[in-house]
Short mmCIF file of C-alpha atoms in Angstrom, two decimals:
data_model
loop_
_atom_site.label_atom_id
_atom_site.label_comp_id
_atom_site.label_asym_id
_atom_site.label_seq_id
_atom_site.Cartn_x
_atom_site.Cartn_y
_atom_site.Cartn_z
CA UNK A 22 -57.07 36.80 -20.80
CA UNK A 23 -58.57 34.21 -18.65
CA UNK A 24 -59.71 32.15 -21.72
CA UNK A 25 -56.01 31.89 -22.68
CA UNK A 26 -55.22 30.87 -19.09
CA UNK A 27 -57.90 28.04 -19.22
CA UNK A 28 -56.19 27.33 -22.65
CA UNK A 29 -53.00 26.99 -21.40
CA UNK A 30 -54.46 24.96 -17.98
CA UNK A 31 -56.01 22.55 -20.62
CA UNK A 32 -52.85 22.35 -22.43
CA UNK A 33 -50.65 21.22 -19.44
CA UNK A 34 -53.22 19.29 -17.39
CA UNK A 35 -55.53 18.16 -20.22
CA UNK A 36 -52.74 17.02 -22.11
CA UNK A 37 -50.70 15.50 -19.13
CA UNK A 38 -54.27 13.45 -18.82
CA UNK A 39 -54.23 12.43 -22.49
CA UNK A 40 -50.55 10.91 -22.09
CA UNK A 41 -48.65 14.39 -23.77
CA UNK A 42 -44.80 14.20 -22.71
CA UNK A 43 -43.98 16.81 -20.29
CA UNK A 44 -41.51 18.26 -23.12
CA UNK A 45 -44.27 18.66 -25.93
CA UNK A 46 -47.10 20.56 -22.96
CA UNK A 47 -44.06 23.04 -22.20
CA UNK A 48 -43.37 23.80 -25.96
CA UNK A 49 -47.29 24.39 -27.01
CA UNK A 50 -47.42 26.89 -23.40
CA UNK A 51 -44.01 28.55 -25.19
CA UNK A 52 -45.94 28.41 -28.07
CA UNK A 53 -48.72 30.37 -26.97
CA UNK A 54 -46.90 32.48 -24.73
CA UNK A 55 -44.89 33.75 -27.59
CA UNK A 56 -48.06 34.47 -29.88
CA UNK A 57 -49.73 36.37 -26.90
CA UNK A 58 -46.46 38.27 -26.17
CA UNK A 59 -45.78 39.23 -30.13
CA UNK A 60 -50.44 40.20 -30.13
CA UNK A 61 -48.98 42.21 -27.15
CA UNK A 62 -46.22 43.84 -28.45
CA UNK A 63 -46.68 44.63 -31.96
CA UNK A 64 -50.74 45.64 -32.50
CA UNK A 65 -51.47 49.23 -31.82
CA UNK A 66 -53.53 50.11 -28.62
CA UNK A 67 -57.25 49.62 -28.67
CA UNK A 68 -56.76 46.95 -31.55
CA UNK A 69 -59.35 44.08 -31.05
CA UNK A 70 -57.12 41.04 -30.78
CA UNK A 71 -54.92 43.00 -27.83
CA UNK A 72 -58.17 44.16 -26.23
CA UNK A 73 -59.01 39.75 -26.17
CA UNK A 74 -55.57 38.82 -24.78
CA UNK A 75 -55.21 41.38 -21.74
CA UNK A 76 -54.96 44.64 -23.45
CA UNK A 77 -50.96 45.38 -21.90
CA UNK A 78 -48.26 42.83 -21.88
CA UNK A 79 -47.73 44.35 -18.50
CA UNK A 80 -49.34 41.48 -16.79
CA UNK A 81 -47.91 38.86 -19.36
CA UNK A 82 -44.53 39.44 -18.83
CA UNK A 83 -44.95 39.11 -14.63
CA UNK A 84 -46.69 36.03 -15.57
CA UNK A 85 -43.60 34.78 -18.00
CA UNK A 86 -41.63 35.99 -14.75
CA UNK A 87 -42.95 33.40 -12.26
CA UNK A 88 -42.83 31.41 -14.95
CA UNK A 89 -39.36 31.10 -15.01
CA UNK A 90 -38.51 31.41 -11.80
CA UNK A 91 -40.62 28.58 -11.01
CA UNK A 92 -38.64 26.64 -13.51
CA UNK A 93 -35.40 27.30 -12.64
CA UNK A 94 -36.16 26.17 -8.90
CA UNK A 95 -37.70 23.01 -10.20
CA UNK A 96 -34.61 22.28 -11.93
CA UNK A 97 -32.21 23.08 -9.47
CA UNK A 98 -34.45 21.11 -7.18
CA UNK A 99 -34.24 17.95 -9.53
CA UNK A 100 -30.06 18.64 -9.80
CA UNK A 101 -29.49 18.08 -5.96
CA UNK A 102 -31.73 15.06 -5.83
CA UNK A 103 -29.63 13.89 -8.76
CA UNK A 104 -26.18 14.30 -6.62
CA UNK A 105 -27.95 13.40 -3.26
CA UNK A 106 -28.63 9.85 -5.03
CA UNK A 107 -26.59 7.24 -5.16
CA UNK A 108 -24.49 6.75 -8.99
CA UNK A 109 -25.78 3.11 -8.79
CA UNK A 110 -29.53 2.20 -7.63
CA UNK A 111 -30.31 -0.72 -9.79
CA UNK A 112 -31.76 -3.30 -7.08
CA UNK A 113 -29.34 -6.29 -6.49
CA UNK A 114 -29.04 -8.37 -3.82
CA UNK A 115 -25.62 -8.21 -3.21
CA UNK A 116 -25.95 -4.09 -3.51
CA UNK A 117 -24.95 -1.78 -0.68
CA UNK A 118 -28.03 -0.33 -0.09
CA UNK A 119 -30.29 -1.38 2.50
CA UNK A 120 -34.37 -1.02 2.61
CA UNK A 121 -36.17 0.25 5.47
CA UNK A 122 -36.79 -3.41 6.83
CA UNK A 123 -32.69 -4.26 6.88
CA UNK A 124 -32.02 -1.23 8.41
CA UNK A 125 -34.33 -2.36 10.83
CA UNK A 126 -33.51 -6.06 11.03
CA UNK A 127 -29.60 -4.83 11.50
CA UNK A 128 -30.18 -1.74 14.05
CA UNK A 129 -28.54 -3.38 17.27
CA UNK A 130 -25.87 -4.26 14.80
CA UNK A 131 -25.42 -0.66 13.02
CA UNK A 132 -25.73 0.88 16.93
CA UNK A 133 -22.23 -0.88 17.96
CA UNK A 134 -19.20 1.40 17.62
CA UNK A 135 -17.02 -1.23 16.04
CA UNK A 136 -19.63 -1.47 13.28
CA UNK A 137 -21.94 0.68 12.23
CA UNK A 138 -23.36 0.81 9.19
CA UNK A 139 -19.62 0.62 7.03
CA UNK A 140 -19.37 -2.29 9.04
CA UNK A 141 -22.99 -4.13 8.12
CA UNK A 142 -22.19 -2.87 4.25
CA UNK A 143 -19.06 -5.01 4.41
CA UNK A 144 -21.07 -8.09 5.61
CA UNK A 145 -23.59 -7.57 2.92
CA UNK A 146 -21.38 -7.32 -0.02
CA UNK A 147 -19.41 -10.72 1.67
CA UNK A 148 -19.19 -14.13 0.45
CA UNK A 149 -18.70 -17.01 3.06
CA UNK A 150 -18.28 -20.69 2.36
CA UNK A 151 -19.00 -23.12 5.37
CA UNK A 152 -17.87 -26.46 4.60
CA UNK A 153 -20.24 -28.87 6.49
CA UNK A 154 -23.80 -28.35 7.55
CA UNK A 155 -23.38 -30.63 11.01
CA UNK A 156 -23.02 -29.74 14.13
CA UNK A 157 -20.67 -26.50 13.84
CA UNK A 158 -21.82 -25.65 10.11
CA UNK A 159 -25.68 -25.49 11.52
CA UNK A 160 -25.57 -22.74 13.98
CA UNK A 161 -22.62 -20.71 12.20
CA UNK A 162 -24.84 -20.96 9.12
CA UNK A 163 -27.79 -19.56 10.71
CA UNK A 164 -25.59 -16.45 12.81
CA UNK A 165 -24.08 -15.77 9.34
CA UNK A 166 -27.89 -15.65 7.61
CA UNK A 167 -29.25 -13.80 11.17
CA UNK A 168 -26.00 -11.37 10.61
CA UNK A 169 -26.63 -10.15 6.92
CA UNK A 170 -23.89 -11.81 5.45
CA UNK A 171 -25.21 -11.32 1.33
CA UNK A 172 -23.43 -14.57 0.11
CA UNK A 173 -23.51 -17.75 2.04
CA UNK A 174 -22.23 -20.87 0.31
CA UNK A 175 -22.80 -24.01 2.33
CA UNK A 176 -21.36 -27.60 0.86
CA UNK A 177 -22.36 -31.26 2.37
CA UNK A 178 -22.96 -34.37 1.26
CA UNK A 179 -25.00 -35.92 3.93
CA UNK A 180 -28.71 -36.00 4.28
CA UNK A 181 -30.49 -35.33 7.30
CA UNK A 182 -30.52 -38.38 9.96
CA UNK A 183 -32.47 -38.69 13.20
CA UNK A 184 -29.54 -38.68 15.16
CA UNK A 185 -28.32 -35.37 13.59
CA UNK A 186 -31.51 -33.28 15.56
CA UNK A 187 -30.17 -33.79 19.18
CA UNK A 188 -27.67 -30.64 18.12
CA UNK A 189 -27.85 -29.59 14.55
CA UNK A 190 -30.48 -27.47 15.44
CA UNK A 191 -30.77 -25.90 11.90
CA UNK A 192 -32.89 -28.74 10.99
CA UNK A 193 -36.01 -30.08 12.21
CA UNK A 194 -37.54 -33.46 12.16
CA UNK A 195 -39.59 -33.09 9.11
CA UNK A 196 -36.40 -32.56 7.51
CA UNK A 197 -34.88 -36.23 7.67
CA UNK A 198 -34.06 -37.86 4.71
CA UNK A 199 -33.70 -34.34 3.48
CA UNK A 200 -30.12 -33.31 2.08
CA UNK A 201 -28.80 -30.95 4.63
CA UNK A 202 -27.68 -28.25 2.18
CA UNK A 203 -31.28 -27.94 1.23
CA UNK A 204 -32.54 -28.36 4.69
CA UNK A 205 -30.34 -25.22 5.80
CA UNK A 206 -30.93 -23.31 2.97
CA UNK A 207 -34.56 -23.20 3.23
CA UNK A 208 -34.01 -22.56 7.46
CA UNK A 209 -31.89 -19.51 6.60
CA UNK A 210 -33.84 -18.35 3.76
CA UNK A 211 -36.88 -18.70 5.74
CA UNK A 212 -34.67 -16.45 8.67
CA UNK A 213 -33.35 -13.69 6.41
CA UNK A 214 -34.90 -13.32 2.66
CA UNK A 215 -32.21 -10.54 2.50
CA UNK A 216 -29.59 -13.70 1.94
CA UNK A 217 -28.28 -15.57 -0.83
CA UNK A 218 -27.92 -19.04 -0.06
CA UNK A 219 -25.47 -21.44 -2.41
CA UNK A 220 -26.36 -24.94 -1.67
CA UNK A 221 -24.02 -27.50 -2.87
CA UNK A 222 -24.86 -31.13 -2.29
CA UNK A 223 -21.97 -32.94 -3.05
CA UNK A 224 -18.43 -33.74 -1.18
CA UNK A 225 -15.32 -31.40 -0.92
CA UNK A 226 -13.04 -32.97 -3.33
CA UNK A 227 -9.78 -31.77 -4.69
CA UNK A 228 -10.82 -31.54 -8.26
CA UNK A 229 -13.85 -28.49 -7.63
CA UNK A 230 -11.84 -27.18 -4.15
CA UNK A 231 -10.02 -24.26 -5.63
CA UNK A 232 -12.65 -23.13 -8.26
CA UNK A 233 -15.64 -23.24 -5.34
CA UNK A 234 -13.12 -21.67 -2.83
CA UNK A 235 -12.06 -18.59 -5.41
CA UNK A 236 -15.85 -17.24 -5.48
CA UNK A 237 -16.05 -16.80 -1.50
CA UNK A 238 -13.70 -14.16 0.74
CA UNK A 239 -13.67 -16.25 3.91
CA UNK A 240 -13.76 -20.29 4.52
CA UNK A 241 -15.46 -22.15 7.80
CA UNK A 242 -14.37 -25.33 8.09
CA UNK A 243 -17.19 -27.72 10.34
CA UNK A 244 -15.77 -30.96 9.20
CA UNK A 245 -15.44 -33.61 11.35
CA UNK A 246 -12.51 -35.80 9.05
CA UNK A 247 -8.74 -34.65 8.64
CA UNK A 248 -8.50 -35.81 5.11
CA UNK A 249 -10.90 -32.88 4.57
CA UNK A 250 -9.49 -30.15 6.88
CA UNK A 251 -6.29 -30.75 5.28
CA UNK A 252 -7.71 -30.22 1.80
CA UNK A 253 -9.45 -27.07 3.09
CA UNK A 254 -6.25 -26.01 4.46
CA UNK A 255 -4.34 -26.85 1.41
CA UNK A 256 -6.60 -25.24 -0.96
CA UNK A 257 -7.17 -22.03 1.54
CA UNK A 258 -3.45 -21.30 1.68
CA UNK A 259 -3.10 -21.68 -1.87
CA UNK A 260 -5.64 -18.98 -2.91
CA UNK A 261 -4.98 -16.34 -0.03
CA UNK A 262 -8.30 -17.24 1.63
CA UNK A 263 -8.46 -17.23 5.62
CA UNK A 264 -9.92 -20.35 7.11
CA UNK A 265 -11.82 -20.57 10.37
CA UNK A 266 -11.48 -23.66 11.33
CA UNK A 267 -13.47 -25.62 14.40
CA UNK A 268 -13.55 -29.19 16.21
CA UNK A 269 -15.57 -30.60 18.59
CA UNK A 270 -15.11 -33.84 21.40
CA UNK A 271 -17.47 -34.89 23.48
CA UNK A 272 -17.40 -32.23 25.96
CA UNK A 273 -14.71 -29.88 24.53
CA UNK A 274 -14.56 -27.39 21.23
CA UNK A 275 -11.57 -25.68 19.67
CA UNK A 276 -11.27 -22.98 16.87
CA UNK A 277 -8.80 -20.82 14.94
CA UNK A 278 -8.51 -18.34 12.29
CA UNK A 279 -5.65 -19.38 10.06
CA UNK A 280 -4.19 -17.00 7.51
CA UNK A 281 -0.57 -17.61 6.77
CA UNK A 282 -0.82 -14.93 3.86
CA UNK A 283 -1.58 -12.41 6.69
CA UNK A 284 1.44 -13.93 8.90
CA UNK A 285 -0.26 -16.83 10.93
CA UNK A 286 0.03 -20.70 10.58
CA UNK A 287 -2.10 -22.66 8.82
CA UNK A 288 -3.69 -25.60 9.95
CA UNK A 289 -1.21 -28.09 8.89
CA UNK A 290 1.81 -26.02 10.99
CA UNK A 291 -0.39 -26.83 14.05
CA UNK A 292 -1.75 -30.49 13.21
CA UNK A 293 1.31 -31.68 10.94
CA UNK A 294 -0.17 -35.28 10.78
CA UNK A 295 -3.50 -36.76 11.30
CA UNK A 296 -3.56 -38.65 14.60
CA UNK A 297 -3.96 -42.28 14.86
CA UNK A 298 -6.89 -44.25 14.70
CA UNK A 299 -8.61 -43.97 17.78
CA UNK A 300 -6.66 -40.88 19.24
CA UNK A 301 -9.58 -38.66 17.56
CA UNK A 302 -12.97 -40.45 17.81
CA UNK A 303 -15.48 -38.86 15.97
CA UNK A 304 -18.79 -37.47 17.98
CA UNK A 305 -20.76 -40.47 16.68
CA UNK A 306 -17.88 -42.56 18.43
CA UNK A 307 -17.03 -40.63 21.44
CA UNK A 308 -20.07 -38.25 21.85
CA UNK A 309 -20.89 -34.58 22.15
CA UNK A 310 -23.26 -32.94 24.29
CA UNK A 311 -25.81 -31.12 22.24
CA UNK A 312 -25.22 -27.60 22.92
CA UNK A 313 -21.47 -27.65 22.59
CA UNK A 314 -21.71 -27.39 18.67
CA UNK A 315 -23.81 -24.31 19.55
CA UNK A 316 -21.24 -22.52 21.21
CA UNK A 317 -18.58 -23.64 19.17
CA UNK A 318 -20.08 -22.49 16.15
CA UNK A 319 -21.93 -19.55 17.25
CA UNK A 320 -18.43 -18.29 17.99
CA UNK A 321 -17.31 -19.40 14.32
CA UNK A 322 -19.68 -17.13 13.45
CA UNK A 323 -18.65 -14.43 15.54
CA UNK A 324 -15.13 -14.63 14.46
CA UNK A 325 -16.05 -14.53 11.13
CA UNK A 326 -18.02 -11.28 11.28
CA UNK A 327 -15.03 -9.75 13.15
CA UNK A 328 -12.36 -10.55 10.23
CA UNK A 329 -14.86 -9.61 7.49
CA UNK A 330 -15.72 -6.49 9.39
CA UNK A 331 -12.39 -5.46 10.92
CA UNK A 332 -13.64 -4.75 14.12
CA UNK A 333 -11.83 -6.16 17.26
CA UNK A 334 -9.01 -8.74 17.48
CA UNK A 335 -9.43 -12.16 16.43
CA UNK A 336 -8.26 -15.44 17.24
CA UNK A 337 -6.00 -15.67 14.52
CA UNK A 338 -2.41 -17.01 15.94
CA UNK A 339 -4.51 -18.45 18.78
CA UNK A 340 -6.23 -21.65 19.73
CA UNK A 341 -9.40 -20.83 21.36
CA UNK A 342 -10.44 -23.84 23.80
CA UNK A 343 -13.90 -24.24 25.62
CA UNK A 344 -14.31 -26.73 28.03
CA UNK A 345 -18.58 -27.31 28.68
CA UNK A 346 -18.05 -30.00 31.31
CA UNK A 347 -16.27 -26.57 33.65
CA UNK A 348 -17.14 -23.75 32.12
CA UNK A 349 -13.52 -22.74 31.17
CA UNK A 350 -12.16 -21.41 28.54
CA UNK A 351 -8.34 -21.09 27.62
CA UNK A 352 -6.27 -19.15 24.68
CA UNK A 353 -3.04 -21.28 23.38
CA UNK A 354 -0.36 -19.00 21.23
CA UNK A 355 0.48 -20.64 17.70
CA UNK A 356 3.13 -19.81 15.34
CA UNK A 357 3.98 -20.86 11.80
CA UNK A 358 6.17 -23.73 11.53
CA UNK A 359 9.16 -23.00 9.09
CA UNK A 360 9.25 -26.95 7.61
CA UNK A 361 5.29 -26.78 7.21
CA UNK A 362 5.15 -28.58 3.31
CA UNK A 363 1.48 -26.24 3.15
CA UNK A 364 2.25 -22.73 4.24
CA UNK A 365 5.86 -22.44 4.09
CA UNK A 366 6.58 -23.66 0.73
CA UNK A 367 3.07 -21.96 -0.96
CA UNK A 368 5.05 -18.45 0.31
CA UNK A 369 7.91 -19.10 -1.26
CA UNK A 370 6.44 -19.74 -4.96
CA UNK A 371 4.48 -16.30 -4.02
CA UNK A 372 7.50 -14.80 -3.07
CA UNK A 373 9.70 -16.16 -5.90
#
């Protein structure tokens, strides 16, 4: 008996070691379970081949007995690790799952109430678009990266200047001469490697607006031009897409969430025309202290994880206003205007 033990040990270990599936060792032990079991069974007592294999199947058929019970609890063993996984655990970096380092990296995030970890899956399987890489684009950019947001597209035409570094703190002074897309995407890759970055250096035009816009579920606008912010409007409204949308002057930053398909204005029902030359310097006119883009856009940020998230309120049909120079802050109520040639007339054709 114990040379057809050591037999069967060399089968399943030996043969595991000499690359035999796990199918073919279990159907040779069968095999020779079933020849030992018929010896057993069908030669007459005293005969010299049952004498070899154990003389009464007594023993053999306790043995067959563990056997299977130590197969069926394998299997069931293997069927609730089966429905304890996941359907879909192909690796992807816009999957749902998190490693042991994210979960990590996004504790004090998955801790908060308003949250959690259905609230950090959301940001990971979202796709933001920040239009501009300046002063608000750097540090909403690098708060979206820090957050886990998966997809973060980021479009500018401009390269890195010396004059950029007193506030655009996303890029450093190597960087100059660099394109800024590039420059932030290797300061948020460089943050969080559990991000996908979409650089695109060239300018927002009408002609690539709506196809960029359609591949992203929320839109910051850090432009410092109308003709632009009206095109990001435009283009926002048209394709359902809410648009949080910032400004900055010298000492002083606004922002809004506008999402006219949700029941707010848009940015045209609150800025109908561009103001006159002069009435809206620009910061390399007028100035801007260097931390106000900071705020501004750390709160961009903020309000962008909120609507993507669902948790709180946000500022949409509200102007948020932060004064630096006193330390105040103060909310202004907006409403859709019902002659708005963006918002107004873009519902109707939905509508219709």
């Amino acid at each position: 008996m114990l040379r057809l033990l050591a037999l069967a040990a060399f089968i399943w270990w030996g043969g595991a070691y000499l690359g035999w599936s796990r199918a073919m060792r279990a159907v040779l032990l069968a095999l020779l379970y079933s020849a030992v079991m018929a010896l057993q069974l069908t030669l007459p007592d005293g005969h010299a081949l049952r004498q070899a294999t154990g003389e009464s199947p007594a023993p053999w058929l306790m043995l067959g007995g563990f056997a299977l019970l130590a197969a069926g609890y394998g299997w069931g063993l293997s069927r609730l690790k089966q429905r304890a996984q996941p359907k879909d655990t192909a690796p992807s970096q816009t999957s749902s799952l998190f490693s042991d380092t994210e979960l990590n990296r996004y504790a004090r995030h998955i801790v908060l109430r308003e949250l959690g970890g259905p609230g950090q899956k959301k940001l990971k399987q979202a796709r933001v678009l920040v239009i501009g890489a300046g002063g608000l684009g750097a540090p909403a950019l690098q708060y979206l990266a820090a957050a886990g947001v998966g997809t973060i597209g980021v479009i500018d035409d401009d390269a890195v200047e010396n004059a950029n570094l007193q506030r655009q703190v996303i890029h450093r002074d190597q960087d100059i001469g660099l394109p800024k897309v590039f420059s932030a995407e290797a300061a948020m890759r460089a943050q969080n490697p559990y991000v996908t970055v979409r650089p695109f250096h060239r300018r927002l035009t009408a002609d690539i607006a709506a196809e960029l816009f359609a591949d992203f579920d929320l839109i910051l606008d850090g432009t410092d031009n109308f003709d632009t912010r009206y095109l990001v409007n435009e283009t926002a409204v048209k394709l359902g897409k809410p648009l949080i949308s910032g400004a900055l002057s010298q000492w002083e930053g606004q922002l809004s969430l506008f999402h006219p398909k949700s029941g707010g204005p848009c940015y045209q029902c609150i800025f109908p025309e561009a103001p006159a030359a002069g009435l809206a310097p620009s910061c390399s006119e007028a100035g801007v202290v260097g931390p106000l883009p900071g705020v501004v856009g750390a709160m961009m940020a903020l309000e962008a994880i909120k609507a993507l998230t669902g948790a709180g309120a946000t500022v949409q049909g509200e102007m948020l206003i932060y004064d630096g120079l006193y330390g105040e802050s103060r909310k202004i109520r907006l409403s859709p205007r019902a002659d708005c040639p963006i918002c107004q007339t873009t519902s109707c054709q939905t509508t219709s």
